[in-house]
Coordinates of C-alpha atoms in Angstrom, one line a residue:
M1 CA -21.1 8.7 14.3
P2 CA -18.9 9.6 11.2
G3 CA -16.8 12.7 11.8
E4 CA -16.8 12.3 15.6
P5 CA -13.5 11.5 17.4
L6 CA -12.9 7.9 18.5
Q7 CA -13.1 7.6 22.3
M8 CA -10.9 5.1 24.0
N9 CA -12.4 1.9 25.4
N10 CA -11.6 0.6 28.9
S11 CA -11.0 -2.9 27.6
K12 CA -8.4 -2.7 24.8
P13 CA -8.3 -5.6 22.3
K14 CA -4.9 -7.0 21.6
V15 CA -4.3 -6.7 17.9
L16 CA -1.4 -8.4 16.1
A17 CA -0.6 -7.3 12.5
I18 CA 1.5 -9.9 10.6
L19 CA 2.9 -8.4 7.4
P20 CA 5.0 -9.9 4.5
A21 CA 7.1 -6.8 4.2
F22 CA 7.1 -3.0 4.9
I23 CA 6.0 -1.6 1.6
P24 CA 3.8 1.5 0.8
S25 CA 0.6 -0.7 0.9
T26 CA 1.3 -2.2 4.3
H27 CA 2.4 1.2 5.7
I28 CA -0.8 3.0 4.4
C29 CA -3.3 0.2 5.1
I30 CA -2.1 -1.3 8.3
I31 CA 0.8 0.3 10.1
K32 CA -0.5 3.9 10.2
P33 CA -4.0 3.1 11.4
M34 CA -2.8 0.5 13.9
V35 CA -0.3 3.0 15.3
G36 CA -3.0 5.6 15.4
M37 CA -5.4 3.5 17.3
H38 CA -2.7 2.3 19.6
R39 CA -1.7 5.9 20.3
A40 CA -5.4 6.7 21.0
N41 CA -5.4 3.9 23.6
L42 CA -8.2 2.0 21.6
I43 CA -6.1 -1.1 21.0
H44 CA -2.9 -2.7 22.1
A45 CA -1.1 -3.2 18.8
K46 CA 1.9 -5.3 17.8
I47 CA 3.2 -5.2 14.3
T48 CA 5.7 -7.7 12.9
L49 CA 6.8 -9.6 9.8
E50 CA 5.5 -13.1 9.2
Y51 CA 8.9 -14.8 9.5
L52 CA 9.3 -13.3 13.0
V53 CA 6.0 -14.6 14.4
S54 CA 6.1 -16.9 17.4
Q55 CA 3.4 -19.1 18.8
R56 CA 3.4 -17.0 21.9
S57 CA 2.6 -13.9 19.9
L58 CA -0.4 -15.6 18.3
E59 CA -1.6 -16.8 21.7
W60 CA -1.4 -13.2 22.9
A61 CA -3.7 -11.8 20.3
D62 CA -7.4 -11.2 20.5
L63 CA -7.4 -10.4 16.7
V64 CA -4.8 -10.9 14.0
I65 CA -4.5 -8.8 10.8
F66 CA -2.9 -10.0 7.6
C67 CA -2.2 -7.8 4.6
R68 CA -1.2 -9.2 1.2
N69 CA 0.2 -12.4 2.8
T70 CA 0.6 -15.1 0.2
E71 CA 3.4 -17.4 1.2
P72 CA 2.2 -21.0 1.7
R73 CA 5.1 -21.8 4.0
Y74 CA 3.4 -19.9 6.7
D75 CA 0.2 -21.9 6.5
Y76 CA 0.8 -23.2 10.0
M77 CA 0.0 -19.8 11.5
L78 CA -3.4 -19.9 9.8
D79 CA -3.9 -23.5 11.1
F80 CA -3.1 -22.3 14.6
L81 CA -5.6 -19.4 14.5
L82 CA -8.3 -21.6 13.1
S83 CA -7.7 -24.3 15.6
R84 CA -7.9 -21.8 18.5
R85 CA -10.7 -19.9 16.9
I86 CA -8.8 -16.6 17.0
P87 CA -10.4 -14.2 14.5
F88 CA -8.4 -12.6 11.7
V89 CA -8.9 -9.9 9.1
Y90 CA -7.3 -10.1 5.6
D91 CA -6.6 -6.9 3.9
I92 CA -5.8 -7.0 0.1
D93 CA -5.3 -4.1 -2.3
D94 CA -4.2 -6.1 -5.4
N95 CA -5.8 -8.8 -7.5
F96 CA -3.1 -11.4 -7.4
F97 CA -5.4 -13.8 -9.3
E98 CA -5.1 -11.6 -12.4
A99 CA -1.5 -10.5 -12.1
P100 CA 0.1 -10.5 -15.6
L101 CA 2.4 -13.4 -16.3
D102 CA 4.8 -11.3 -18.5
S103 CA 6.5 -9.8 -15.4
E104 CA 8.6 -11.3 -12.6
E105 CA 6.1 -9.9 -10.1
G106 CA 3.2 -11.5 -11.9
E107 CA 4.9 -14.9 -12.1
Y108 CA 5.6 -14.7 -8.3
H109 CA 2.0 -13.9 -7.4
R110 CA 0.4 -16.3 -9.9
N111 CA 2.4 -19.3 -8.5
P112 CA -0.3 -21.9 -7.8
G113 CA 0.9 -22.4 -4.2
R114 CA 0.6 -18.7 -3.5
L115 CA -2.8 -18.4 -5.2
A116 CA -4.0 -21.3 -3.0
A117 CA -2.7 -19.5 0.1
V118 CA -4.5 -16.3 -0.9
T119 CA -7.7 -18.2 -1.5
R120 CA -7.5 -19.8 1.9
Y121 CA -6.8 -16.5 3.7
I122 CA -9.9 -15.0 2.0
E123 CA -12.2 -18.0 2.5
T124 CA -11.4 -18.4 6.2
A125 CA -11.1 -14.8 7.3
N126 CA -13.6 -13.3 9.7
W127 CA -13.5 -10.1 7.6
V128 CA -11.9 -9.2 4.3
R129 CA -11.0 -5.6 3.3
V130 CA -10.7 -4.6 -0.4
Y131 CA -10.2 -1.3 -2.2
S132 CA -11.9 -1.6 -5.6
E133 CA -15.2 -2.8 -7.1
P134 CA -13.5 -5.6 -9.1
M135 CA -11.9 -7.0 -6.0
L136 CA -15.1 -6.7 -4.1
E137 CA -16.8 -9.0 -6.7
Q138 CA -13.8 -11.4 -6.8
V139 CA -13.7 -11.8 -3.1
R140 CA -17.5 -12.0 -2.6
G141 CA -17.5 -15.3 -4.4
L142 CA -15.2 -16.7 -1.7
N143 CA -16.4 -14.9 1.4
E144 CA -19.5 -12.8 2.0
K145 CA -17.8 -11.0 4.9
V146 CA -16.1 -8.5 2.6
E147 CA -16.1 -4.7 2.6
M148 CA -14.7 -2.2 0.1
V149 CA -13.0 0.7 1.8
S150 CA -11.4 4.0 0.6
G151 CA -7.8 4.7 1.1
P152 CA -6.6 7.6 3.4
I153 CA -4.5 10.7 3.2
D154 CA -2.7 11.9 6.3
W155 CA -3.1 15.7 5.9
S156 CA -0.7 16.4 8.8
L157 CA 2.1 15.3 6.4
I158 CA 1.1 17.6 3.5
S159 CA 3.0 20.8 3.3
P160 CA 1.1 23.9 2.1
V161 CA 1.9 25.1 -1.4
T162 CA 3.7 28.5 -1.4
A163 CA 4.3 31.0 -4.1
D164 CA 8.0 30.1 -4.0
S165 CA 7.3 26.5 -4.7
R166 CA 5.6 27.4 -8.0
R167 CA 8.3 28.5 -10.3
N168 CA 9.5 28.1 -13.9
P169 CA 10.2 25.8 -15.5
V170 CA 6.9 23.8 -15.2
R171 CA 7.7 20.7 -13.1
V172 CA 6.2 17.3 -14.3
V173 CA 6.5 14.4 -11.9
Y174 CA 6.0 10.6 -11.9
A175 CA 6.2 8.7 -8.7
T176 CA 6.4 4.9 -8.3
S177 CA 7.6 2.5 -5.6
R178 CA 8.6 -0.1 -8.3
F179 CA 12.3 -0.5 -9.2
D180 CA 11.4 -1.6 -12.8
D181 CA 8.2 0.2 -13.5
Q182 CA 6.5 -0.9 -16.7
L183 CA 3.6 1.6 -16.6
A184 CA 5.9 4.5 -17.4
A185 CA 6.2 3.1 -20.9
L186 CA 2.6 4.2 -21.5
F187 CA 3.4 7.9 -21.4
M188 CA 7.1 7.9 -22.3
P189 CA 6.8 8.5 -26.1
G190 CA 4.5 11.4 -25.5
L191 CA 6.8 12.8 -22.8
N192 CA 9.8 12.6 -25.1
H193 CA 7.8 14.8 -27.6
I194 CA 7.2 17.3 -24.8
L195 CA 10.9 17.4 -23.9
S196 CA 11.7 18.3 -27.5
E197 CA 8.9 20.8 -28.0
Y198 CA 9.2 22.6 -24.7
A199 CA 13.0 22.7 -24.2
G200 CA 13.8 25.1 -21.4
K201 CA 10.1 25.4 -20.3
V202 CA 9.7 22.0 -18.5
E203 CA 11.7 19.7 -16.3
V204 CA 10.7 16.1 -15.5
H205 CA 11.1 14.5 -12.1
F206 CA 11.0 10.7 -11.6
W207 CA 10.6 9.7 -8.0
G208 CA 11.6 6.1 -7.2
T209 CA 12.7 4.8 -10.6
K210 CA 15.3 5.8 -13.2
P211 CA 13.3 5.8 -16.5
R212 CA 14.3 4.0 -19.7
F213 CA 14.0 5.4 -23.2
V214 CA 13.6 9.1 -22.1
N215 CA 15.6 11.9 -23.8
G216 CA 16.1 15.0 -21.7
G217 CA 19.6 15.3 -20.3
Q218 CA 19.7 17.7 -17.4
R219 CA 16.0 18.4 -17.6
I220 CA 15.4 14.9 -16.2
Q221 CA 15.9 14.6 -12.4
H222 CA 15.7 11.4 -10.4
H223 CA 14.8 11.1 -6.7
S224 CA 15.7 7.9 -5.0
F225 CA 12.9 5.7 -3.6
V226 CA 12.1 6.6 0.0
P227 CA 10.9 3.3 1.8
D228 CA 9.4 5.2 4.8
Y229 CA 6.0 6.3 3.3
D230 CA 5.5 9.2 5.8
K231 CA 8.9 10.7 4.8
F232 CA 8.1 10.2 1.2
I233 CA 4.8 12.0 1.2
R234 CA 6.2 14.8 3.3
R235 CA 9.1 15.4 0.9
F236 CA 6.9 14.9 -2.1
S237 CA 4.5 17.6 -1.0
Q238 CA 7.4 20.0 -0.6
G239 CA 8.6 19.4 -4.2
G240 CA 6.6 22.2 -5.8
F241 CA 5.4 19.9 -8.7
D242 CA 2.9 21.3 -11.2
I243 CA 1.8 18.2 -13.2
G244 CA 1.6 14.6 -12.2
L245 CA 1.5 11.6 -14.5
A246 CA -0.6 8.5 -13.5
P247 CA -0.6 5.8 -16.2
M248 CA -2.7 2.6 -15.8
K249 CA -3.3 -0.3 -18.1
D250 CA -6.9 -1.3 -18.8
D251 CA -7.0 -4.9 -17.7
S252 CA -8.5 -6.8 -14.9
F253 CA -5.4 -6.7 -12.8
H254 CA -4.8 -2.9 -13.0
R255 CA -8.6 -2.1 -12.8
S256 CA -8.4 -3.8 -9.3
K257 CA -5.9 -1.3 -8.0
T258 CA -6.5 1.8 -5.8
N259 CA -6.6 5.4 -6.7
N260 CA -3.4 6.1 -4.7
K261 CA -1.9 8.6 -7.2
F262 CA -5.1 10.6 -7.4
R263 CA -5.0 11.0 -3.6
E264 CA -1.3 11.8 -3.5
Y265 CA -1.2 14.2 -6.4
S266 CA -4.4 16.0 -5.4
S267 CA -3.5 16.4 -1.8
C268 CA -0.2 18.0 -2.9
Q269 CA -2.0 20.4 -5.3
I270 CA -0.5 18.7 -8.4
A271 CA -2.7 18.7 -11.5
G272 CA -2.9 15.0 -12.4
I273 CA -3.1 13.4 -15.9
Y274 CA -4.7 10.0 -15.5
S275 CA -5.3 7.0 -17.8
D276 CA -9.0 6.8 -18.6
V277 CA -9.7 3.6 -16.7
D278 CA -12.1 2.8 -13.9
V279 CA -9.5 3.3 -11.1
Y280 CA -9.4 7.0 -12.0
S281 CA -12.5 7.8 -14.0
S282 CA -14.6 6.8 -11.0
C283 CA -13.1 9.7 -9.0
V284 CA -11.7 12.2 -11.5
T285 CA -13.9 14.8 -13.2
N286 CA -12.3 15.4 -16.5
G287 CA -11.1 19.0 -16.8
E288 CA -12.1 19.8 -13.2
T289 CA -10.1 17.6 -10.9
G290 CA -7.7 16.1 -13.5
L291 CA -7.4 15.2 -17.1
L292 CA -8.3 11.7 -18.4
V293 CA -6.5 10.3 -21.4
S294 CA -6.3 7.3 -23.6
N295 CA -3.0 5.5 -23.5
S296 CA -1.7 6.7 -26.8
A297 CA 1.4 8.8 -27.2
E298 CA -0.6 11.6 -28.8
S299 CA -3.1 11.7 -25.9
W300 CA -0.4 11.9 -23.3
R301 CA 1.5 14.5 -25.3
N302 CA -1.5 16.7 -25.8
A303 CA -2.6 16.6 -22.2
I304 CA 0.8 17.5 -20.8
A305 CA 1.1 20.3 -23.4
R306 CA -2.4 21.6 -22.4
L307 CA -1.5 21.9 -18.8
I308 CA 1.9 23.5 -19.5
E309 CA 0.4 26.2 -21.7
D310 CA -2.9 26.8 -19.8
H311 CA -1.8 28.1 -16.4
D312 CA -5.4 28.9 -15.4
L313 CA -6.6 25.4 -16.1
R314 CA -3.7 23.9 -14.3
R315 CA -4.3 26.0 -11.2
K316 CA -8.1 25.3 -11.3
I317 CA -7.4 21.5 -11.3
Q318 CA -4.9 21.8 -8.5
R319 CA -7.3 23.7 -6.2
Q320 CA -10.4 21.7 -7.1
A321 CA -8.7 18.3 -6.8
Q322 CA -7.3 19.1 -3.4
D323 CA -10.7 20.3 -2.2
Y324 CA -12.3 17.1 -3.4
V325 CA -9.7 14.8 -1.8
R326 CA -9.9 16.8 1.4
G327 CA -13.6 16.2 1.6
H328 CA -13.4 12.5 0.8
Y329 CA -10.2 11.0 2.2
S330 CA -8.7 11.4 5.7
Q331 CA -6.5 9.4 8.0
G332 CA -9.0 9.9 10.9
E333 CA -11.9 8.4 8.9
F334 CA -9.8 5.5 7.7
E335 CA -9.0 4.7 11.3
R336 CA -12.7 5.0 12.3
V337 CA -13.6 2.4 9.7
W338 CA -10.9 0.1 11.0
W339 CA -12.0 0.5 14.6
D340 CA -15.6 -0.2 13.6
Q341 CA -14.5 -3.4 11.7
I342 CA -12.4 -4.6 14.6
Q343 CA -15.3 -4.2 17.0
Q344 CA -17.6 -6.1 14.6
V345 CA -15.2 -9.0 14.2
L346 CA -14.5 -9.3 18.0
A347 CA -18.3 -9.2 18.6
G348 CA -18.6 -12.3 16.5
R349 CA -15.5 -14.1 17.6
G350 CA -15.4 -17.9 17.1
T351 CA -17.6 -17.9 14.0
H352 CA -15.1 -19.8 11.7
S353 CA -17.0 -22.4 9.8
V354 CA -16.3 -26.1 10.5
A355 CA -15.0 -26.4 6.9
A356 CA -12.5 -23.7 7.6
L357 CA -10.9 -25.5 10.5
P358 CA -7.6 -27.5 10.0
Q359 CA -8.1 -31.1 9.1
A360 CA -7.2 -33.8 11.6
G361 CA -3.4 -34.2 12.0
I362 CA -2.8 -30.5 11.2
S363 CA -1.9 -28.9 14.5
G364 CA -0.7 -25.5 13.5
S365 CA 3.1 -25.4 13.7
P366 CA 6.0 -26.0 11.3
S367 CA 6.9 -29.3 12.9
G368 CA 3.3 -30.5 13.3
K369 CA 3.3 -30.1 17.1
V370 CA 1.2 -27.5 18.9
E371 CA 3.6 -27.3 21.7
D372 CA 6.5 -26.5 19.4
R373 CA 8.1 -23.2 20.6
N374 CA 10.7 -23.0 17.9
W375 CA 8.7 -21.3 15.2
Q376 CA 10.8 -18.1 15.1
E377 CA 14.1 -20.0 14.8
Q378 CA 12.7 -22.2 12.0
T379 CA 11.0 -19.4 10.0
I380 CA 13.9 -16.9 10.4
L381 CA 16.3 -19.6 9.1
D382 CA 14.0 -20.4 6.1
H383 CA 13.5 -16.7 5.4
L384 CA 17.2 -15.8 5.4
T385 CA 18.1 -18.9 3.3
T386 CA 15.5 -17.8 0.7
K387 CA 16.7 -14.2 0.7
V388 CA 20.3 -15.1 0.2
R389 CA 19.4 -17.4 -2.6
N390 CA 17.3 -14.7 -4.2
F391 CA 20.1 -12.2 -3.8
V392 CA 22.5 -14.5 -5.6
V393 CA 20.1 -15.1 -8.5
H394 CA 19.3 -11.4 -8.9
F395 CA 23.0 -10.5 -8.8
K396 CA 23.7 -13.0 -11.6
N397 CA 20.7 -11.9 -13.7
D398 CA 20.2 -8.2 -12.9
G399 CA 23.6 -7.0 -11.7
L400 CA 24.7 -5.2 -8.5
R401 CA 22.3 -2.2 -8.7
F402 CA 19.1 -4.2 -8.4
S403 CA 20.7 -6.5 -5.8
L404 CA 21.6 -3.5 -3.6
H405 CA 18.0 -2.3 -4.0
L406 CA 16.8 -5.6 -2.6
F407 CA 19.3 -5.4 0.3
R408 CA 18.1 -1.8 1.2
E409 CA 14.5 -3.1 1.3
R410 CA 15.5 -5.9 3.7
L411 CA 17.5 -3.5 5.9
H412 CA 14.4 -1.1 5.9
D413 CA 12.2 -4.1 7.1
F414 CA 14.6 -4.8 10.0
L415 CA 14.8 -1.2 11.1
M416 CA 11.0 -0.8 10.9
V417 CA 10.5 -3.9 13.2
V418 CA 12.9 -2.3 15.7
K419 CA 11.2 1.1 15.4
L420 CA 7.7 -0.3 15.8
R421 CA 8.6 -2.5 18.8
F422 CA 10.2 0.5 20.6
F423 CA 7.2 2.7 19.7
T424 CA 4.5 0.4 21.1
S425 CA 6.4 -0.3 24.3
S426 CA 7.0 3.5 24.8
V427 CA 3.3 4.3 24.2
L428 CA 2.3 1.7 26.8
K429 CA 4.7 3.3 29.3
Y430 CA 4.0 7.0 28.7
F431 CA 0.6 7.4 27.1
R432 CA -1.9 6.6 29.9
S433 CA -4.2 9.6 29.6
P434 CA -7.3 9.5 27.3
K435 CA -6.6 10.1 23.7
V436 CA -8.6 10.6 20.5
V437 CA -8.0 10.0 16.9
K438 CA -8.3 13.4 15.1

């Protein structure tokens, strides 16, 4: 029943998570719950990147989990799973079908080959997990085995707010994992007014991106992006921030996103100001657990000024928002939902439709031979070639700073693979006693 600890099972399913990269979404949605269930001795988990997958690892798995995978060059893995009737779950927290074409990210995801790959993942999955009503409707037209889930908060990482952490000047924060974040432009004109009007009374912190077109001198502080999400949220909760900004465009792509900033800000007792779109208006009570604003410079300026001046309102929102999030989002409940879905999928193993199976002549390997054992060598070479080519292109177009950012991301991916492999092998060796997910 909900709220009760998960008890370990005598027969542990072998679960392989295949990820495109280690980014906040894959960390929150896949890595943390898989590690949690592995530690609780519920499953035997292996987590890897798609270019490192071998045929042996697919044969090992009772269940495979994909998250945001879109690359058509890895179709052979899907062919293999379908031909062997190995069930898989597809987890997706973005609407790639509606990604705006006026950005490099949008052009990447709207590539016809990638959209075809996403469609195939969704259509052939034994279970699809989404995080918003628009995505639920989008996916339901492709696969009826879809469920909308709520994101988690790991409360063990949240530091309590102390009197020392609340000090003048008032601290305003904006956090993003994007190197070139376009959403910040929604509040930037209003924020510039605040920096002029409240000189000496406010300082602004940008976490993960250096803003453009902001005037504030020493009152603007930049915190480098922290790729390890657990480290980020732990440090973020220790920052003593008073007001958090959460801009969001009102279009089909952005309405399909999750309320991640509401969970993060509220859990850290930060009074959030949110764009008045479904992502936030569905969970924020205006004036009680946050402020909802239109995306005009005046609305952003007025909301920030209101929370700077009204200390009592700011504290009320901070407390009530944290209470709400504590009652609705937790890591333990997120893992319970995952565990329930894993059991449901395994109970119906082998239910892929005939239409979903690979056509004759497609055998599920890069070379077209099922017995081919050289997947890893081929995919690693292809992956490295692509990354080197991308690095050169970005260096020419965007300069050294962005190229180094990409290099750090790839280095983080490599270190995470090593860390996860060491962790899972260590757990198997040392954690033999019954465990529970708290």
